[in-house]
Amino acid sequence: MRSATRRLLAAALTALVLAAGASARLAAHHEILAKFDDSKRMTLKGVVTLIDWRNPHVHVFINVRQGAGQLANWAIELESPIDLQKSGWNRATLQPGDAISVEGWAARDGGRQMWGNSVALGATGRRVLNVTPRAPAPLVSARPTPRWPDKQPRLGALPGGTEGYWAYPSSTVLVENGANIPMDAWGLLKNIADAPKVAPMQPWALALYTARQRRFLRDDPMFLNCKPPGGPRQFQQSYGVQLVEDRERSRVFVLIGSGNNNYRIIYTDGRGHVGQIGGDDDNPLYYGRGVGTWDRDALVVDTRGFNEDFWFTNGGLPHTEQLRLVEKFTRTDFDTMKYDVTIEDPGAYTRPWSSSWTLRWVAGEEMPRHYCQDNRS
Amino acid sequence: MTVACACVLMTWPAAAQEGHPLKGSWLGTWTGNTTHDPDLILVLNWDGKAITGTINPGTDNLAIKNASLNPDGWVVHFEADAKDKSGRALTYVIDGKIENLHLPNRAVTGTWKNQKESGAFKMTRQ
């Protein structure tokens, strides 16, 4: 049946579908340009041999006939299963034996790998990959901030109400407030000369940041080793966060939908930092030690005790164990969370600096479960 | 037992370190050194203003001084006061350059000298 269908489809035109690279990058869970060169566009036609439907990115392997008639197996890297499913395709969309046409970008290392911006059935030209940039549903009207009986704002879902989580950060890059610096969604500068404007870095930190940028962020430990997106980065990821208030135990859990899908605890029981930093066997930590207090309608979180094993921003800004974050969470209305962070790190920066963005409430959905551990052994 | 432990030490993967590039423990050799063991261990720290550390902690315990890192080329310099086997004061002057900056097990290679001798060194971050 499938071969008959394919014969029927073979009568149709082969079409190539050009997808916007920018939108693909917006959906990707890390910097695609670390591995692929968007200036080297290429098209491949071949037959599917394997579909590896796993995080962090789906891979489709195809046999491509080369000039002398030999077959070469190419790996086509695509978006994550979450993004592909949201765009309407699934693990059965392609099958081994399907002839496809792929358009995308060549690997920087010259290997037989390619980033697929578009995939079309070779026989028909029917587009089977069509990743559409995710965007929040338009707000019908501003709803008031939900509150607990004691009038404190709720940070998460209403009891008995629909599920939801926070996503769609208004900025996915950490830059000092007021700086307007062209960079892509993963913090890759359009112009490397702008590096000093991103944040007030010490000379070594600026040089390291610049070196990371020149390598297209390919050394990102979250990308390479599935390290947690600690610090402000957890609020700039593709798959959002949940804030779960455990008032009985006086803590807020931050459940992170990206990276290695772990969580962070913000203590709201009045404890201080004294005796914890350097005193706990667990310190220093990827998410630090967060202590929260309420300042009117804002949860203010003082976090210290970070380790240096991860990048705390998408663009590769360095930090040291002296990093201290003062974060302010303000649910300005039902659908909007304002996030303000002040970065103090005398080990890497010349002065404290701040950045701000908002997150949108995604109502009626469970947070996507993305595991970067997949496909890593 | 000593051999087995040394093997483990030599093959242990470098811990991730995305902060200051010199911070951490370093293991290597300095060739031509007849005053101190050819094996070289350094523990370096960065407090935001100065690089501090010790050469061969636990054995020679040489405190480094005048340490610097020039990020233009990732050029490393440090010095350390020591004594030779007769008790005469020596000052080591060590100059090198960070290689493979992006790797956890990055290396520093360069030269060392004191009033008596000189040579090359290489140390790799553990």
Coordinates of C-alpha atoms in Angstrom, one line a residue:
Chain A
M1 CA 0.0 0.0 0.0
R2 CA 2.8 2.3 0.9
S3 CA 4.8 1.5 -2.2
A4 CA 1.6 2.0 -4.3
T5 CA 1.0 5.3 -2.7
R6 CA 4.6 6.2 -3.4
R7 CA 4.3 5.2 -7.0
L8 CA 1.2 7.4 -7.3
L9 CA 2.9 10.2 -5.6
A10 CA 5.9 9.8 -7.8
A11 CA 4.0 11.3 -10.6
A12 CA 3.8 14.6 -8.9
L13 CA 6.4 17.2 -8.9
T14 CA 9.3 17.3 -6.5
A15 CA 9.3 20.5 -4.7
L16 CA 11.6 22.2 -2.4
V17 CA 10.2 24.2 0.5
L18 CA 12.1 27.1 1.7
A19 CA 11.7 27.7 5.4
A20 CA 12.9 30.8 7.1
G21 CA 16.1 30.0 8.9
A22 CA 15.4 32.7 11.4
S23 CA 12.2 31.1 12.5
A24 CA 13.9 27.7 12.8
R25 CA 16.4 29.2 15.1
L26 CA 13.8 30.8 17.2
A27 CA 12.3 27.3 17.8
A28 CA 15.6 25.5 18.3
H29 CA 16.6 24.7 21.8
H30 CA 20.2 25.8 21.4
E31 CA 22.4 27.7 18.9
I32 CA 22.2 25.9 15.6
L33 CA 24.9 28.1 14.2
A34 CA 27.3 26.4 16.6
K35 CA 27.3 23.4 14.3
F36 CA 25.9 24.6 11.0
D37 CA 26.8 27.5 8.7
D38 CA 23.8 29.4 7.5
S39 CA 25.9 30.9 4.7
K40 CA 26.4 27.4 3.2
R41 CA 23.0 26.5 1.9
M42 CA 22.6 23.1 0.3
T43 CA 20.0 20.7 -1.0
L44 CA 20.0 16.9 -0.7
K45 CA 17.8 14.3 -2.2
G46 CA 17.9 10.8 -0.9
V47 CA 16.1 7.9 0.7
V48 CA 15.3 7.7 4.4
T49 CA 17.1 5.0 6.2
L50 CA 16.4 5.8 9.9
I51 CA 14.4 8.3 11.9
D52 CA 15.9 9.0 15.3
W53 CA 12.9 10.7 17.1
R54 CA 14.6 11.9 20.3
N55 CA 15.6 15.0 22.1
P56 CA 17.4 17.2 21.9
H57 CA 17.0 17.2 18.2
V58 CA 15.4 14.7 15.8
H59 CA 17.7 13.2 13.2
V60 CA 16.7 11.7 9.9
F61 CA 19.3 9.6 8.1
I62 CA 19.2 9.4 4.3
N63 CA 21.2 7.6 1.7
V64 CA 22.3 10.0 -1.0
R65 CA 23.6 8.8 -4.3
Q66 CA 26.8 10.4 -5.1
G67 CA 28.5 11.1 -8.5
A68 CA 30.1 7.7 -9.1
G69 CA 26.9 5.9 -8.0
Q70 CA 28.0 5.2 -4.4
L71 CA 25.6 5.8 -1.6
A72 CA 26.6 8.1 1.3
N73 CA 24.6 8.2 4.5
W74 CA 23.8 11.8 5.7
A75 CA 22.4 12.9 9.0
I76 CA 19.8 15.6 8.8
E77 CA 19.3 17.4 12.1
L78 CA 15.9 18.8 12.7
E79 CA 14.0 20.5 15.5
S80 CA 13.2 18.8 18.8
P81 CA 10.3 16.3 18.9
I82 CA 8.3 18.9 20.8
D83 CA 8.6 21.6 18.2
L84 CA 8.0 19.2 15.4
Q85 CA 4.9 17.8 17.0
K86 CA 3.6 21.3 17.7
S87 CA 4.0 21.9 14.0
G88 CA 2.0 18.9 13.1
W89 CA 4.4 16.1 12.3
N90 CA 5.2 13.0 14.3
R91 CA 7.5 10.0 14.3
A92 CA 5.4 8.3 11.6
T93 CA 5.4 11.2 9.2
L94 CA 8.5 9.8 7.5
Q95 CA 9.3 6.2 7.1
P96 CA 12.4 4.4 6.0
G97 CA 12.3 4.1 2.3
D98 CA 10.7 7.5 1.7
A99 CA 12.4 9.6 -0.9
I100 CA 12.8 13.1 0.4
S101 CA 14.3 16.4 -0.5
V102 CA 16.0 18.4 2.2
E103 CA 17.1 22.0 2.1
G104 CA 19.2 23.5 4.8
W105 CA 22.7 24.4 6.0
A106 CA 25.9 22.5 5.8
A107 CA 27.9 21.5 8.8
R108 CA 30.8 23.7 9.7
D109 CA 33.2 20.7 10.0
G110 CA 32.4 19.6 6.5
G111 CA 31.0 16.3 7.7
R112 CA 27.9 14.5 6.2
Q113 CA 25.6 16.4 8.5
M114 CA 23.1 19.0 7.6
W115 CA 20.6 21.2 9.4
G116 CA 17.2 20.8 7.7
N117 CA 15.2 23.9 7.3
S118 CA 12.7 22.1 5.1
V119 CA 11.9 18.5 4.2
A120 CA 9.6 17.6 1.4
L121 CA 8.5 14.2 0.0
G122 CA 10.6 13.8 -3.1
A123 CA 7.7 12.3 -5.0
T124 CA 5.2 14.9 -4.4
G125 CA 6.9 17.9 -3.0
R126 CA 4.5 17.8 -0.1
R127 CA 6.0 19.5 2.8
V128 CA 6.4 17.2 5.8
L129 CA 8.5 19.6 7.9
N130 CA 7.0 22.9 8.5
V131 CA 8.1 24.3 11.8
T132 CA 6.2 27.4 12.6
P133 CA 7.6 29.8 15.2
R134 CA 5.8 29.4 18.5
A135 CA 3.9 32.5 19.6
P136 CA 1.6 33.1 22.5
A137 CA -2.1 33.3 21.9
P138 CA -3.2 36.9 21.7
L139 CA -4.7 38.3 24.9
V140 CA -8.4 39.0 24.7
S141 CA -8.4 41.2 27.7
A142 CA -6.2 41.9 30.7
R143 CA -7.2 39.8 33.6
P144 CA -6.3 40.7 37.2
T145 CA -3.4 39.1 39.0
P146 CA -4.7 36.0 40.8
R147 CA -4.2 36.1 44.5
W148 CA -4.2 33.9 47.6
P149 CA -6.9 34.6 50.3
D150 CA -4.3 36.7 52.1
K151 CA -4.0 38.8 48.8
Q152 CA -0.5 37.7 48.0
P153 CA -0.1 37.2 44.3
R154 CA -0.2 33.6 43.0
L155 CA 2.8 32.7 41.0
G156 CA 1.4 29.6 39.3
A157 CA -1.9 28.0 38.4
L158 CA -5.1 28.4 40.2
P159 CA -6.3 25.5 42.3
G160 CA -8.8 23.5 40.4
G161 CA -8.2 25.7 37.4
T162 CA -6.6 24.9 34.1
E163 CA -3.0 23.9 34.0
G164 CA -0.4 26.4 32.8
Y165 CA 3.2 27.5 32.8
W166 CA 5.3 30.5 32.0
A167 CA 7.0 30.8 28.6
Y168 CA 7.6 33.0 25.7
P169 CA 10.2 35.3 27.3
S170 CA 10.2 38.7 25.7
S171 CA 13.9 38.4 25.6
T172 CA 16.0 35.2 25.3
V173 CA 19.3 37.0 25.7
L174 CA 20.8 38.6 28.8
V175 CA 22.0 42.1 28.2
E176 CA 22.2 45.1 30.4
N177 CA 19.0 47.1 30.5
G178 CA 19.2 49.9 27.9
A179 CA 21.6 48.1 25.6
N180 CA 20.2 47.5 22.1
I181 CA 22.6 45.0 20.6
P182 CA 21.8 43.0 17.5
M183 CA 22.1 39.3 18.3
D184 CA 20.2 36.1 17.5
A185 CA 17.8 34.3 19.8
W186 CA 20.7 32.4 21.4
G187 CA 22.8 35.4 22.1
L188 CA 25.1 35.2 19.1
L189 CA 26.2 38.7 18.3
K190 CA 25.7 40.0 14.8
N191 CA 28.8 42.2 15.3
I192 CA 31.5 40.9 17.6
A193 CA 32.6 44.5 18.2
D194 CA 29.4 45.0 20.3
A195 CA 30.7 42.5 22.9
P196 CA 31.8 45.2 25.4
K197 CA 28.3 46.7 25.3
V198 CA 26.5 43.6 26.5
A199 CA 27.5 43.9 30.2
P200 CA 30.3 45.6 32.2
M201 CA 32.7 42.7 32.0
Q202 CA 36.2 42.6 33.4
P203 CA 38.9 42.2 30.7
W204 CA 39.3 38.5 31.1
A205 CA 35.6 37.9 31.1
L206 CA 35.2 40.1 28.0
A207 CA 38.0 38.1 26.2
L208 CA 36.4 34.8 27.2
Y209 CA 32.9 35.9 26.1
T210 CA 34.4 37.1 22.8
A211 CA 36.2 33.8 22.4
R212 CA 33.0 31.9 22.9
Q213 CA 31.2 34.1 20.4
R214 CA 33.9 33.5 17.8
R215 CA 33.3 29.8 18.2
F216 CA 29.6 30.3 17.6
L217 CA 28.8 29.3 21.2
R218 CA 29.6 25.7 20.3
D219 CA 31.2 25.1 23.7
D220 CA 28.0 25.8 25.6
P221 CA 28.0 23.1 28.4
M222 CA 24.2 23.0 28.2
F223 CA 24.5 22.0 24.5
L224 CA 27.5 19.8 24.9
N225 CA 27.0 18.1 28.3
C226 CA 23.4 18.8 29.2
K227 CA 24.4 21.1 32.1
P228 CA 21.6 22.9 33.8
P229 CA 20.6 26.4 32.6
G230 CA 21.2 28.0 36.0
G231 CA 20.7 31.6 36.8
P232 CA 18.6 33.9 34.7
R233 CA 19.0 31.5 31.8
Q234 CA 16.3 29.2 33.2
F235 CA 13.8 32.0 32.4
Q236 CA 14.9 32.4 28.8
Q237 CA 14.6 28.8 27.6
S238 CA 12.4 27.4 24.8
Y239 CA 10.1 25.3 26.9
G240 CA 9.2 27.5 29.8
V241 CA 9.0 27.1 33.6
Q242 CA 6.5 26.3 36.2
L243 CA 6.4 28.2 39.5
V244 CA 4.9 25.9 42.2
E245 CA 4.2 27.5 45.5
D246 CA 4.4 25.2 48.5
R247 CA 3.2 27.5 51.2
E248 CA 3.0 24.8 53.8
R249 CA 6.7 24.2 53.5
S250 CA 7.5 27.8 52.7
R251 CA 9.2 27.3 49.4
V252 CA 8.7 27.9 45.7
F253 CA 9.7 25.2 43.2
V254 CA 10.9 26.4 39.8
L255 CA 10.3 23.5 37.4
I256 CA 12.3 23.9 34.3
G257 CA 11.0 22.6 31.0
S258 CA 14.3 22.8 29.2
G259 CA 17.8 21.7 29.7
N260 CA 17.9 18.5 31.7
N261 CA 14.4 19.1 33.1
N262 CA 15.3 19.7 36.7
Y263 CA 14.2 22.1 39.3
R264 CA 15.2 24.9 41.6
I265 CA 14.1 25.6 45.2
I266 CA 13.4 29.2 46.5
Y267 CA 13.1 29.1 50.3
T268 CA 10.6 31.6 51.7
D269 CA 10.8 30.5 55.3
G270 CA 13.0 33.4 56.4
R271 CA 16.3 31.6 56.4
G272 CA 19.3 33.5 55.6
H273 CA 22.5 32.8 53.7
V274 CA 24.7 32.7 56.7
G275 CA 26.0 29.3 57.4
Q276 CA 24.9 27.9 54.0
I277 CA 27.3 29.2 51.5
G278 CA 30.4 27.1 51.8
G279 CA 28.9 25.2 54.7
D280 CA 26.7 22.9 52.8
D281 CA 28.2 19.8 51.1
D282 CA 26.0 20.6 48.1
N283 CA 27.5 24.1 47.6
P284 CA 28.3 25.5 45.1
L285 CA 25.2 24.6 43.1
Y286 CA 24.0 25.0 39.5
Y287 CA 21.0 27.0 40.7
G288 CA 22.6 28.5 43.8
R289 CA 20.9 28.9 47.1
G290 CA 17.8 31.1 46.7
V291 CA 16.1 32.9 49.5
G292 CA 12.9 34.7 48.8
T293 CA 10.9 37.4 50.6
W294 CA 7.8 39.3 49.5
D295 CA 8.1 43.0 48.9
R296 CA 4.5 44.0 48.4
D297 CA 3.4 42.3 45.2
A298 CA 6.9 41.1 44.2
L299 CA 8.8 38.0 45.3
V300 CA 12.4 39.1 45.7
V301 CA 14.9 36.3 45.6
D302 CA 18.5 36.6 46.7
T303 CA 20.6 33.7 45.3
R304 CA 24.2 32.9 46.0
G305 CA 26.4 29.9 46.0
F306 CA 26.6 29.1 42.3
N307 CA 29.2 26.8 40.8
E308 CA 31.2 27.6 37.7
D309 CA 30.3 24.5 35.7
F310 CA 27.7 26.1 33.4
W311 CA 26.8 29.2 31.4
F312 CA 24.3 31.3 33.1
T313 CA 23.3 33.1 29.9
N314 CA 22.5 32.0 26.4
G315 CA 25.2 34.1 24.9
G316 CA 28.0 32.7 27.0
L317 CA 28.6 35.5 29.5
P318 CA 31.1 34.2 32.1
H319 CA 30.4 34.1 35.8
T320 CA 32.3 33.1 38.9
E321 CA 31.4 31.6 42.3
Q322 CA 31.0 35.1 43.5
L323 CA 27.9 35.5 41.5
R324 CA 24.9 36.8 43.4
L325 CA 21.5 37.3 41.8
V326 CA 18.7 39.5 43.1
E327 CA 15.6 38.5 41.2
K328 CA 12.3 40.1 41.3
F329 CA 9.1 38.2 40.2
T330 CA 6.1 40.4 39.7
R331 CA 2.9 39.0 38.3
T332 CA 1.6 42.2 36.8
D333 CA -1.6 40.6 35.6
F334 CA -2.9 37.1 35.1
D335 CA -0.9 36.5 32.0
T336 CA 2.3 38.4 32.6
M337 CA 5.2 37.8 34.9
K338 CA 7.8 40.6 35.0
Y339 CA 11.3 39.3 35.7
D340 CA 14.0 41.7 36.9
V341 CA 17.4 40.5 37.8
T342 CA 20.5 42.3 39.1
I343 CA 23.8 40.5 38.6
E344 CA 26.5 41.1 41.1
D345 CA 29.7 39.2 40.4
P346 CA 32.9 41.0 41.4
G347 CA 34.8 38.1 40.0
A348 CA 33.7 38.7 36.4
Y349 CA 32.1 42.2 36.2
T350 CA 33.2 45.7 37.1
R351 CA 29.9 46.6 38.8
P352 CA 26.4 45.3 39.4
W353 CA 24.1 45.4 36.4
S354 CA 20.5 44.6 35.6
S355 CA 18.3 43.1 33.0
S356 CA 14.5 42.6 32.7
W357 CA 12.0 40.8 30.6
T358 CA 8.5 39.3 30.8
L359 CA 7.1 35.9 30.5
R360 CA 3.6 34.9 29.3
W361 CA 1.2 32.6 31.0
V362 CA 0.4 29.6 28.8
A363 CA -3.0 28.6 30.0
G364 CA -4.5 25.1 29.6
E365 CA -1.3 23.3 28.8
E366 CA 1.1 21.2 30.6
M367 CA 4.7 22.3 30.3
P368 CA 6.6 20.4 27.6
R369 CA 8.9 17.8 28.9
H370 CA 12.2 18.1 27.1
Y371 CA 15.1 16.0 28.2
C372 CA 18.5 17.0 26.8
Q373 CA 19.8 13.7 28.3
D374 CA 18.3 11.9 25.3
N375 CA 20.7 10.9 22.6
R376 CA 23.7 11.3 25.0
S377 CA 25.4 8.2 26.2
Chain B
M1 CA 49.4 1.1 45.0
T2 CA 51.2 4.3 44.2
V3 CA 51.2 3.4 40.6
A4 CA 47.5 2.6 40.6
C5 CA 46.6 5.9 42.3
A6 CA 48.8 7.8 39.8
C7 CA 47.0 6.2 36.9
V8 CA 43.7 7.2 38.3
L9 CA 44.9 10.7 38.8
M10 CA 46.2 10.9 35.3
T11 CA 43.0 9.7 33.6
W12 CA 40.5 11.6 35.7
P13 CA 38.4 13.8 33.5
A14 CA 38.8 17.5 34.1
A15 CA 36.0 19.1 36.1
A16 CA 34.0 21.7 34.2
Q17 CA 35.2 25.2 34.8
E18 CA 33.5 27.9 32.9
G19 CA 34.7 30.8 35.1
H20 CA 38.1 32.3 35.3
P21 CA 40.3 30.2 32.9
L22 CA 43.2 29.8 35.4
K23 CA 41.1 28.7 38.4
G24 CA 41.5 25.1 39.4
S25 CA 44.1 22.4 39.9
W26 CA 46.8 21.9 37.3
L27 CA 49.1 18.9 36.8
G28 CA 52.2 18.8 34.6
T29 CA 56.0 18.8 34.5
W30 CA 58.8 21.3 34.4
T31 CA 61.7 19.9 32.6
G32 CA 65.3 20.5 33.6
N33 CA 64.5 21.3 37.2
T34 CA 67.0 19.6 39.5
T35 CA 65.9 21.5 42.6
H36 CA 62.4 20.4 42.7
D37 CA 60.6 17.3 41.5
P38 CA 59.9 17.3 37.7
D39 CA 56.2 16.8 38.4
L40 CA 54.4 20.1 38.8
I41 CA 51.1 20.6 40.6
L42 CA 49.5 24.0 40.8
V43 CA 46.4 25.1 42.6
L44 CA 45.2 28.5 41.4
N45 CA 42.4 30.8 42.5
W46 CA 40.9 34.0 41.4
D47 CA 39.1 36.4 43.8
G48 CA 38.1 39.0 41.3
K49 CA 41.3 41.0 41.7
A50 CA 44.2 38.7 42.0
I51 CA 45.4 35.3 41.0
T52 CA 46.7 33.4 44.0
G53 CA 47.9 29.9 44.4
T54 CA 50.5 27.3 45.4
I55 CA 53.1 25.3 43.6
N56 CA 53.3 21.7 44.7
P57 CA 51.0 22.0 47.7
G58 CA 51.7 19.6 50.5
T59 CA 55.4 19.1 49.4
D60 CA 57.1 22.3 48.3
N61 CA 54.3 24.7 49.2
L62 CA 55.6 27.5 47.0
A63 CA 53.2 30.5 47.2
I64 CA 52.9 32.2 43.8
K65 CA 53.2 35.9 43.6
N66 CA 53.0 38.6 41.0
A67 CA 50.6 36.4 39.0
S68 CA 48.9 37.8 36.0
L69 CA 46.8 36.8 33.0
N70 CA 46.8 39.0 30.0
P71 CA 43.6 38.0 28.1
D72 CA 45.2 39.4 24.9
G73 CA 46.7 36.1 23.9
W74 CA 45.9 34.5 27.2
V75 CA 49.5 35.1 28.4
V76 CA 50.2 33.8 31.9
H77 CA 53.0 35.1 34.3
F78 CA 53.7 34.2 37.8
E79 CA 56.6 34.0 40.2
A80 CA 57.4 32.0 43.3
D81 CA 60.1 32.2 46.0
A82 CA 61.9 29.0 46.9
K83 CA 65.1 27.6 48.2
D84 CA 67.5 25.3 46.6
K85 CA 68.9 22.2 48.3
S86 CA 71.6 24.2 50.0
G87 CA 69.1 26.6 51.3
R88 CA 69.9 29.4 48.9
A89 CA 67.0 31.6 47.9
L90 CA 65.6 31.2 44.4
T91 CA 62.9 33.0 42.6
Y92 CA 61.0 31.1 39.9
V93 CA 59.7 33.2 37.0
I94 CA 57.2 31.3 35.0
D95 CA 55.7 32.5 31.7
G96 CA 53.3 30.7 29.5
K97 CA 50.2 30.8 27.5
I98 CA 46.8 29.1 27.8
E99 CA 46.1 26.6 25.0
N100 CA 42.6 25.2 24.2
L101 CA 40.9 27.8 26.3
H102 CA 37.5 26.3 25.6
L103 CA 38.3 22.9 27.0
P104 CA 38.0 22.0 30.7
N105 CA 41.4 20.3 30.5
R106 CA 43.0 23.3 28.9
A107 CA 46.8 23.6 29.2
V108 CA 49.4 26.2 29.9
T109 CA 52.7 25.8 28.2
G110 CA 55.8 28.0 28.5
T111 CA 59.1 28.4 30.2
W112 CA 60.4 28.7 33.7
K113 CA 63.7 30.0 35.1
N114 CA 65.4 30.8 38.3
Q115 CA 68.9 32.0 39.2
K116 CA 70.3 28.5 38.6
E117 CA 68.5 26.9 35.7
S118 CA 65.7 27.1 33.3
G119 CA 63.5 24.9 31.2
A120 CA 60.1 24.3 29.7
F121 CA 56.8 23.4 31.4
K122 CA 53.4 22.2 30.5
M123 CA 50.5 21.8 32.9
T124 CA 47.0 20.6 32.2
R125 CA 43.9 21.6 34.2
Q126 CA 42.4 18.6 36.1

